[in-house]
PDB file of N, CA and C in Angstrom:
ATOM      1  N   ARG A   1     102.590  99.401  99.510  1.00  0.00           N
ATOM      2  CA  ARG A   1     102.115  99.869  98.305  1.00  0.00           C
ATOM      3  C   ARG A   1     100.956 100.633  98.853  1.00  0.00           C
ATOM      4  N   ILE A   2     100.293 100.346  99.976  1.00  0.00           N
ATOM      5  CA  ILE A   2      99.207 101.283 100.169  1.00  0.00           C
ATOM      6  C   ILE A   2      99.650 102.643 100.765  1.00  0.00           C
ATOM      7  N   VAL A   3     100.677 102.554 101.400  1.00  0.00           N
ATOM      8  CA  VAL A   3     101.069 103.785 101.977  1.00  0.00           C
ATOM      9  C   VAL A   3     101.690 104.696 100.702  1.00  0.00           C
ATOM     10  N   ALA A   4     102.574 103.875  99.905  1.00  0.00           N
ATOM     11  CA  ALA A   4     102.708 104.899  98.766  1.00  0.00           C
ATOM     12  C   ALA A   4     101.733 105.501  97.755  1.00  0.00           C
ATOM     13  N   SER A   5     100.538 104.684  97.752  1.00  0.00           N
ATOM     14  CA  SER A   5      99.350 105.472  97.248  1.00  0.00           C
ATOM     15  C   SER A   5      98.794 106.583  97.883  1.00  0.00           C
ATOM     16  N   GLN A   6      98.727 106.253  99.276  1.00  0.00           N
ATOM     17  CA  GLN A   6      98.159 107.291 100.105  1.00  0.00           C
ATOM     18  C   GLN A   6      99.109 108.518  99.890  1.00  0.00           C
ATOM     19  N   ALA A   7     100.368 108.296 100.040  1.00  0.00           N
ATOM     20  CA  ALA A   7     101.384 109.461 100.011  1.00  0.00           C
ATOM     21  C   ALA A   7     101.163 110.272  98.742  1.00  0.00           C
ATOM     22  N   ALA A   8     100.939 109.812  97.762  1.00  0.00           N
ATOM     23  CA  ALA A   8     100.720 110.208  96.391  1.00  0.00           C
ATOM     24  C   ALA A   8      99.570 111.132  96.472  1.00  0.00           C
ATOM     25  N   ASP A   9      98.416 110.539  97.117  1.00  0.00           N
ATOM     26  CA  ASP A   9      97.094 111.144  97.318  1.00  0.00           C
ATOM     27  C   ASP A   9      97.268 112.459  98.088  1.00  0.00           C
ATOM     28  N   ASP A  10      98.270 112.402  99.054  1.00  0.00           N
ATOM     29  CA  ASP A  10      98.414 113.515 100.135  1.00  0.00           C
ATOM     30  C   ASP A  10      99.159 114.377  99.720  1.00  0.00           C
ATOM     31  N   LEU A  11     100.020 114.246  98.534  1.00  0.00           N
ATOM     32  CA  LEU A  11     100.918 115.199  97.998  1.00  0.00           C
ATOM     33  C   LEU A  11     100.089 116.223  97.283  1.00  0.00           C
ATOM     34  N   LEU A  12      98.875 115.788  96.706  1.00  0.00           N
ATOM     35  CA  LEU A  12      97.974 116.451  95.963  1.00  0.00           C
ATOM     36  C   LEU A  12      97.258 117.668  96.560  1.00  0.00           C
ATOM     37  N   ASN A  13      97.452 117.589  97.888  1.00  0.00           N
ATOM     38  CA  ASN A  13      96.760 118.693  98.827  1.00  0.00           C
ATOM     39  C   ASN A  13      97.722 119.864  99.071  1.00  0.00           C
ATOM     40  N   ILE A  14      98.976 119.899  98.517  1.00  0.00           N
ATOM     41  CA  ILE A  14      99.781 120.887  98.407  1.00  0.00           C
ATOM     42  C   ILE A  14      99.511 121.819  97.221  1.00  0.00           C
ATOM     43  N   GLU A  15      99.462 123.067  97.476  1.00  0.00           N
ATOM     44  CA  GLU A  15      99.003 123.910  96.661  1.00  0.00           C
ATOM     45  C   GLU A  15      99.755 124.162  95.241  1.00  0.00           C
ATOM     46  N   ASN A  16      99.100 124.173  94.014  1.00  0.00           N
ATOM     47  CA  ASN A  16      99.793 124.079  92.831  1.00  0.00           C
ATOM     48  C   ASN A  16     100.318 122.779  92.330  1.00  0.00           C
ATOM     49  N   VAL A  17     100.160 121.756  93.283  1.00  0.00           N
ATOM     50  CA  VAL A  17     100.544 120.259  92.972  1.00  0.00           C
ATOM     51  C   VAL A  17      99.591 119.555  91.967  1.00  0.00           C
ATOM     52  N   HIS A  18      99.875 119.282  90.763  1.00  0.00           N
ATOM     53  CA  HIS A  18      98.826 118.811  89.814  1.00  0.00           C
ATOM     54  C   HIS A  18      98.898 117.357  89.812  1.00  0.00           C
ATOM     55  N   ALA A  19     100.216 116.753  90.038  1.00  0.00           N
ATOM     56  CA  ALA A  19     100.341 115.288  89.768  1.00  0.00           C
ATOM     57  C   ALA A  19     101.294 114.975  90.866  1.00  0.00           C
ATOM     58  N   ALA A  20     101.368 113.709  91.365  1.00  0.00           N
ATOM     59  CA  ALA A  20     102.339 113.227  92.322  1.00  0.00           C
ATOM     60  C   ALA A  20     102.765 111.918  91.978  1.00  0.00           C
ATOM     61  N   PHE A  21     104.108 111.518  92.231  1.00  0.00           N
ATOM     62  CA  PHE A  21     104.485 110.416  91.879  1.00  0.00           C
ATOM     63  C   PHE A  21     105.233 109.762  93.285  1.00  0.00           C
ATOM     64  N   THR A  22     104.995 108.646  93.568  1.00  0.00           N
ATOM     65  CA  THR A  22     105.787 108.026  94.863  1.00  0.00           C
ATOM     66  C   THR A  22     106.424 106.883  94.211  1.00  0.00           C
ATOM     67  N   LEU A  23     107.613 106.673  94.657  1.00  0.00           N
ATOM     68  CA  LEU A  23     108.368 105.331  94.414  1.00  0.00           C
ATOM     69  C   LEU A  23     108.933 104.586  95.659  1.00  0.00           C
ATOM     70  N   PHE A  24     108.885 103.386  95.334  1.00  0.00           N
ATOM     71  CA  PHE A  24     109.501 102.575  96.654  1.00  0.00           C
ATOM     72  C   PHE A  24     109.896 101.263  96.013  1.00  0.00           C
ATOM     73  N   GLU A  25     110.818 100.562  96.746  1.00  0.00           N
ATOM     74  CA  GLU A  25     111.414  99.437  96.470  1.00  0.00           C
ATOM     75  C   GLU A  25     110.235  98.107  96.517  1.00  0.00           C
ATOM     76  N   ASP A  26     110.110  97.318  95.521  1.00  0.00           N
ATOM     77  CA  ASP A  26     108.888  96.297  95.737  1.00  0.00           C
ATOM     78  C   ASP A  26     109.253  95.013  96.697  1.00  0.00           C
ATOM     79  N   GLY A  27     110.823  94.785  96.717  1.00  0.00           N
ATOM     80  CA  GLY A  27     111.290  93.707  97.285  1.00  0.00           C
ATOM     81  C   GLY A  27     111.501  92.456  96.218  1.00  0.00           C
ATOM     82  N   PHE A  28     111.149  92.842  94.969  1.00  0.00           N
ATOM     83  CA  PHE A  28     111.479  91.861  93.965  1.00  0.00           C
ATOM     84  C   PHE A  28     112.458  92.440  92.861  1.00  0.00           C
ATOM     85  N   GLY A  29     113.076  93.292  93.295  1.00  0.00           N
ATOM     86  CA  GLY A  29     114.373  93.840  92.539  1.00  0.00           C
ATOM     87  C   GLY A  29     113.706  95.030  91.376  1.00  0.00           C
ATOM     88  N   ALA A  30     112.676  95.525  91.770  1.00  0.00           N
ATOM     89  CA  ALA A  30     112.052  96.629  90.818  1.00  0.00           C
ATOM     90  C   ALA A  30     111.751  97.878  91.740  1.00  0.00           C
ATOM     91  N   ILE A  31     111.467  98.914  91.335  1.00  0.00           N
ATOM     92  CA  ILE A  31     111.072 100.058  91.935  1.00  0.00           C
ATOM     93  C   ILE A  31     109.377 100.090  91.418  1.00  0.00           C
ATOM     94  N   SER A  32     108.562 100.358  92.418  1.00  0.00           N
ATOM     95  CA  SER A  32     107.105 100.477  91.830  1.00  0.00           C
ATOM     96  C   SER A  32     107.021 101.960  91.994  1.00  0.00           C
ATOM     97  N   VAL A  33     106.074 102.568  91.215  1.00  0.00           N
ATOM     98  CA  VAL A  33     105.670 103.951  91.186  1.00  0.00           C
ATOM     99  C   VAL A  33     104.271 103.850  91.396  1.00  0.00           C
ATOM    100  N   SER A  34     103.748 105.073  92.074  1.00  0.00           N
ATOM    101  CA  SER A  34     102.295 105.127  92.388  1.00  0.00           C
ATOM    102  C   SER A  34     102.173 106.573  91.652  1.00  0.00           C
ATOM    103  N   ALA A  35     101.269 107.052  90.954  1.00  0.00           N
ATOM    104  CA  ALA A  35     100.952 108.189  90.412  1.00  0.00           C
ATOM    105  C   ALA A  35      99.496 108.636  90.591  1.00  0.00           C
ATOM    106  N   ARG A  36      99.118 109.900  90.977  1.00  0.00           N
ATOM    107  CA  ARG A  36      97.891 110.341  91.096  1.00  0.00           C
ATOM    108  C   ARG A  36      98.015 111.907  90.703  1.00  0.00           C
ATOM    109  N   SER A  37      96.608 112.047  90.271  1.00  0.00           N
ATOM    110  CA  SER A  37      96.340 113.577  89.810  1.00  0.00           C
ATOM    111  C   SER A  37      94.885 113.825  90.210  1.00  0.00           C
ATOM    112  N   TYR A  38      94.649 115.075  89.958  1.00  0.00           N
ATOM    113  CA  TYR A  38      93.091 115.463  89.993  1.00  0.00           C
ATOM    114  C   TYR A  38      92.625 115.463  88.716  1.00  0.00           C
ATOM    115  N   GLY A  39      93.245 115.156  87.699  1.00  0.00           N
ATOM    116  CA  GLY A  39      92.763 115.124  86.195  1.00  0.00           C
ATOM    117  C   GLY A  39      93.281 116.120  85.274  1.00  0.00           C
ATOM    118  N   VAL A  40      94.151 117.111  85.849  1.00  0.00           N
ATOM    119  CA  VAL A  40      94.818 118.101  85.028  1.00  0.00           C
ATOM    120  C   VAL A  40      95.843 117.612  84.107  1.00  0.00           C
ATOM    121  N   ILE A  41      96.512 116.417  84.874  1.00  0.00           N
ATOM    122  CA  ILE A  41      97.605 115.693  84.133  1.00  0.00           C
ATOM    123  C   ILE A  41      97.138 114.224  83.982  1.00  0.00           C
ATOM    124  N   ASN A  42      97.112 113.738  83.075  1.00  0.00           N
ATOM    125  CA  ASN A  42      96.788 112.258  83.027  1.00  0.00           C
ATOM    126  C   ASN A  42      97.903 111.264  83.230  1.00  0.00           C
ATOM    127  N   VAL A  43      97.981 110.724  84.235  1.00  0.00           N
ATOM    128  CA  VAL A  43      98.884 110.109  84.843  1.00  0.00           C
ATOM    129  C   VAL A  43      99.094 108.680  84.207  1.00  0.00           C
ATOM    130  N   GLN A  44      98.051 108.023  83.619  1.00  0.00           N
ATOM    131  CA  GLN A  44      97.981 106.876  83.109  1.00  0.00           C
ATOM    132  C   GLN A  44      98.792 106.923  81.776  1.00  0.00           C
ATOM    133  N   LEU A  45      98.640 107.912  80.971  1.00  0.00           N
ATOM    134  CA  LEU A  45      99.717 108.012  80.027  1.00  0.00           C
ATOM    135  C   LEU A  45     100.990 108.036  80.218  1.00  0.00           C
ATOM    136  N   ILE A  46     101.396 108.921  81.269  1.00  0.00           N
ATOM    137  CA  ILE A  46     102.841 108.677  81.718  1.00  0.00           C
ATOM    138  C   ILE A  46     103.352 107.273  82.053  1.00  0.00           C
ATOM    139  N   MET A  47     102.303 106.648  82.911  1.00  0.00           N
ATOM    140  CA  MET A  47     102.640 105.253  83.425  1.00  0.00           C
ATOM    141  C   MET A  47     102.899 104.352  82.415  1.00  0.00           C
ATOM    142  N   GLU A  48     101.988 104.541  81.203  1.00  0.00           N
ATOM    143  CA  GLU A  48     101.908 103.722  80.026  1.00  0.00           C
ATOM    144  C   GLU A  48     103.280 103.702  79.374  1.00  0.00           C
ATOM    145  N   LYS A  49     104.003 104.820  79.309  1.00  0.00           N
ATOM    146  CA  LYS A  49     105.354 105.088  78.799  1.00  0.00           C
ATOM    147  C   LYS A  49     106.147 104.101  79.488  1.00  0.00           C
ATOM    148  N   LEU A  50     106.080 103.712  80.578  1.00  0.00           N
ATOM    149  CA  LEU A  50     106.873 102.818  81.298  1.00  0.00           C
ATOM    150  C   LEU A  50     106.440 101.571  81.563  1.00  0.00           C
ATOM    151  N   GLY A  51     105.517 101.079  80.673  1.00  0.00           N
ATOM    152  CA  GLY A  51     104.841  99.872  80.880  1.00  0.00           C
ATOM    153  C   GLY A  51     103.834  99.469  81.690  1.00  0.00           C
ATOM    154  N   GLY A  52     103.238 100.428  82.487  1.00  0.00           N
ATOM    155  CA  GLY A  52     102.305 100.425  83.476  1.00  0.00           C
ATOM    156  C   GLY A  52     100.994 100.739  82.704  1.00  0.00           C
ATOM    157  N   GLY A  53     100.246 101.206  83.754  1.00  0.00           N
ATOM    158  CA  GLY A  53      98.707 101.791  83.325  1.00  0.00           C
ATOM    159  C   GLY A  53      97.826 102.148  84.577  1.00  0.00           C
ATOM    160  N   GLY A  54      96.564 102.160  84.364  1.00  0.00           N
ATOM    161  CA  GLY A  54      95.802 102.445  85.223  1.00  0.00           C
ATOM    162  C   GLY A  54      94.560 103.497  84.693  1.00  0.00           C
ATOM    163  N   HIS A  55      94.486 104.569  85.207  1.00  0.00           N
ATOM    164  CA  HIS A  55      93.377 105.620  85.030  1.00  0.00           C
ATOM    165  C   HIS A  55      93.978 106.815  84.997  1.00  0.00           C
ATOM    166  N   ALA A  56      93.388 107.856  84.370  1.00  0.00           N
ATOM    167  CA  ALA A  56      93.841 109.094  84.173  1.00  0.00           C
ATOM    168  C   ALA A  56      94.235 109.884  85.439  1.00  0.00           C
ATOM    169  N   ARG A  57      93.530 109.435  86.564  1.00  0.00           N
ATOM    170  CA  ARG A  57      93.870 110.146  87.949  1.00  0.00           C
ATOM    171  C   ARG A  57      94.620 109.186  88.792  1.00  0.00           C
ATOM    172  N   ALA A  58      94.577 107.817  88.395  1.00  0.00           N
ATOM    173  CA  ALA A  58      95.207 106.966  89.472  1.00  0.00           C
ATOM    174  C   ALA A  58      96.021 105.924  88.530  1.00  0.00           C
ATOM    175  N   ALA A  59      97.326 105.712  88.568  1.00  0.00           N
ATOM    176  CA  ALA A  59      97.966 104.625  87.755  1.00  0.00           C
ATOM    177  C   ALA A  59      99.315 104.539  88.505  1.00  0.00           C
ATOM    178  N   GLY A  60     100.054 103.435  87.774  1.00  0.00           N
ATOM    179  CA  GLY A  60     101.347 102.832  88.402  1.00  0.00           C
ATOM    180  C   GLY A  60     102.043 102.148  87.327  1.00  0.00           C
ATOM    181  N   CYS A  61     103.193 101.566  87.782  1.00  0.00           N
ATOM    182  CA  CYS A  61     104.079 100.955  87.123  1.00  0.00           C
ATOM    183  C   CYS A  61     105.296 100.453  87.828  1.00  0.00           C
ATOM    184  N   ALA A  62     106.179  99.288  87.297  1.00  0.00           N
ATOM    185  CA  ALA A  62     107.315  99.036  87.957  1.00  0.00           C
ATOM    186  C   ALA A  62     108.252  99.092  87.082  1.00  0.00           C
ATOM    187  N   VAL A  63     109.477  99.839  87.620  1.00  0.00           N
ATOM    188  CA  VAL A  63     110.717 100.215  86.851  1.00  0.00           C
ATOM    189  C   VAL A  63     111.812  99.300  87.314  1.00  0.00           C
ATOM    190  N   SER A  64     112.582  98.625  86.489  1.00  0.00           N
ATOM    191  CA  SER A  64     113.802  98.142  86.909  1.00  0.00           C
ATOM    192  C   SER A  64     114.939  99.064  87.156  1.00  0.00           C
ATOM    193  N   GLY A  65     115.850  98.464  88.020  1.00  0.00           N
ATOM    194  CA  GLY A  65     116.987  99.420  88.249  1.00  0.00           C
ATOM    195  C   GLY A  65     117.023  99.982  89.778  1.00  0.00           C
ATOM    196  N   ASP A  66     117.649 101.151  89.886  1.00  0.00           N
ATOM    197  CA  ASP A  66     117.487 101.535  91.224  1.00  0.00           C
ATOM    198  C   ASP A  66     116.632 102.855  91.322  1.00  0.00           C
ATOM    199  N   THR A  67     116.410 103.524  92.522  1.00  0.00           N
ATOM    200  CA  THR A  67     115.563 104.862  92.342  1.00  0.00           C
ATOM    201  C   THR A  67     115.998 105.964  91.504  1.00  0.00           C
ATOM    202  N   ALA A  68     117.456 106.017  91.358  1.00  0.00           N
ATOM    203  CA  ALA A  68     117.845 107.024  90.595  1.00  0.00           C
ATOM    204  C   ALA A  68     117.242 106.914  89.207  1.00  0.00           C
ATOM    205  N   ALA A  69     117.508 105.655  88.621  1.00  0.00           N
ATOM    206  CA  ALA A  69     117.271 105.274  87.179  1.00  0.00           C
ATOM    207  C   ALA A  69     115.509 105.520  87.115  1.00  0.00           C
ATOM    208  N   ALA A  70     114.874 104.965  88.222  1.00  0.00           N
ATOM    209  CA  ALA A  70     113.432 105.015  87.930  1.00  0.00           C
ATOM    210  C   ALA A  70     112.978 106.651  87.917  1.00  0.00           C
ATOM    211  N   LYS A  71     113.742 107.384  88.764  1.00  0.00           N
ATOM    212  CA  LYS A  71     113.294 108.844  88.745  1.00  0.00           C
ATOM    213  C   LYS A  71     113.587 109.452  87.426  1.00  0.00           C
ATOM    214  N   ALA A  72     114.571 109.283  86.771  1.00  0.00           N
ATOM    215  CA  ALA A  72     115.000 109.686  85.494  1.00  0.00           C
ATOM    216  C   ALA A  72     113.968 109.070  84.571  1.00  0.00           C
ATOM    217  N   ALA A  73     113.660 107.887  84.691  1.00  0.00           N
ATOM    218  CA  ALA A  73     112.618 107.298  83.683  1.00  0.00           C
ATOM    219  C   ALA A  73     111.286 108.019  83.739  1.00  0.00           C
ATOM    220  N   ILE A  74     110.866 108.410  84.812  1.00  0.00           N
ATOM    221  CA  ILE A  74     109.753 109.045  85.322  1.00  0.00           C
ATOM    222  C   ILE A  74     109.646 110.405  84.654  1.00  0.00           C
ATOM    223  N   LEU A  75     110.662 111.090  84.960  1.00  0.00           N
ATOM    224  CA  LEU A  75     111.073 112.347  84.396  1.00  0.00           C
ATOM    225  C   LEU A  75     110.938 112.452  82.842  1.00  0.00           C
ATOM    226  N   SER A  76     111.750 111.682  82.162  1.00  0.00           N
ATOM    227  CA  SER A  76     111.604 111.338  80.838  1.00  0.00           C
ATOM    228  C   SER A  76     110.002 111.180  80.349  1.00  0.00           C
ATOM    229  N   ALA A  77     109.349 110.299  80.876  1.00  0.00           N
ATOM    230  CA  ALA A  77     108.127 110.104  80.510  1.00  0.00           C
ATOM    231  C   ALA A  77     107.123 111.245  80.678  1.00  0.00           C
ATOM    232  N   ILE A  78     107.202 111.971  81.660  1.00  0.00           N
ATOM    233  CA  ILE A  78     106.636 113.064  81.860  1.00  0.00           C
ATOM    234  C   ILE A  78     106.861 114.060  80.998  1.00  0.00           C
ATOM    235  N   SER A  79     108.061 114.331  80.601  1.00  0.00           N
ATOM    236  CA  SER A  79     108.452 115.244  79.437  1.00  0.00           C
ATOM    237  C   SER A  79     107.869 115.009  78.062  1.00  0.00           C
ATOM    238  N   ALA A  80     108.053 113.443  77.591  1.00  0.00           N
ATOM    239  CA  ALA A  80     107.327 112.974  76.594  1.00  0.00           C
ATOM    240  C   ALA A  80     105.978 113.234  76.502  1.00  0.00           C
ATOM    241  N   VAL A  81     105.110 113.009  77.540  1.00  0.00           N
ATOM    242  CA  VAL A  81     103.699 113.158  77.439  1.00  0.00           C
ATOM    243  C   VAL A  81     103.421 114.530  77.574  1.00  0.00           C
ATOM    244  N   MET A  82     103.916 115.564  78.347  1.00  0.00           N
ATOM    245  CA  MET A  82     103.599 116.835  78.357  1.00  0.00           C
ATOM    246  C   MET A  82     103.998 117.744  77.150  1.00  0.00           C
ATOM    247  N   GLY A  83     104.911 116.974  76.317  1.00  0.00           N
ATOM    248  CA  GLY A  83     105.686 117.484  75.301  1.00  0.00           C
ATOM    249  C   GLY A  83     106.609 118.824  75.503  1.00  0.00           C
ATOM    250  N   TRP A  84     107.020 118.463  76.731  1.00  0.00           N
ATOM    251  CA  TRP A  84     108.368 119.520  77.227  1.00  0.00           C
ATOM    252  C   TRP A  84     109.504 118.840  76.938  1.00  0.00           C
ATOM    253  N   SER A  85     110.622 119.872  76.875  1.00  0.00           N
ATOM    254  CA  SER A  85     111.992 119.115  76.875  1.00  0.00           C
ATOM    255  C   SER A  85     112.492 118.654  78.019  1.00  0.00           C
ATOM    256  N   GLU A  86     113.433 117.848  78.274  1.00  0.00           N
ATOM    257  CA  GLU A  86     113.600 117.214  79.455  1.00  0.00           C
ATOM    258  C   GLU A  86     113.440 117.810  80.629  1.00  0.00           C
ATOM    259  N   VAL A  87     112.874 117.510  81.639  1.00  0.00           N
ATOM    260  CA  VAL A  87     112.774 117.947  82.974  1.00  0.00           C
ATOM    261  C   VAL A  87     113.862 117.661  83.843  1.00  0.00           C
ATOM    262  N   GLU A  88     114.139 118.602  84.651  1.00  0.00           N
ATOM    263  CA  GLU A  88     115.230 118.260  85.274  1.00  0.00           C
ATOM    264  C   GLU A  88     114.881 118.040  86.862  1.00  0.00           C
ATOM    265  N   ALA A  89     115.815 117.248  87.448  1.00  0.00           N
ATOM    266  CA  ALA A  89     115.286 116.898  88.951  1.00  0.00           C
ATOM    267  C   ALA A  89     115.452 118.032  90.049  1.00  0.00           C
TER     268      ALA A  89
END
């Protein structure tokens, strides 16, 4: 869990990356998501769409299913919050 949060933080150091999401199997049959941003994108709103929460710059959630389903759910939540049409992987 800590490594996933640190990985999301590290991804923000890439030029033009405004938000980062890391996924990992939590060992209890769900996929945990760690979301980070520098504030340009409110990751709390995105994670709330998936039943999670947190802070505008650091948030998380757990998604049932496999990583492909979790990825699709995250992309859908991002699209909904940002007001975009569906984002492609």
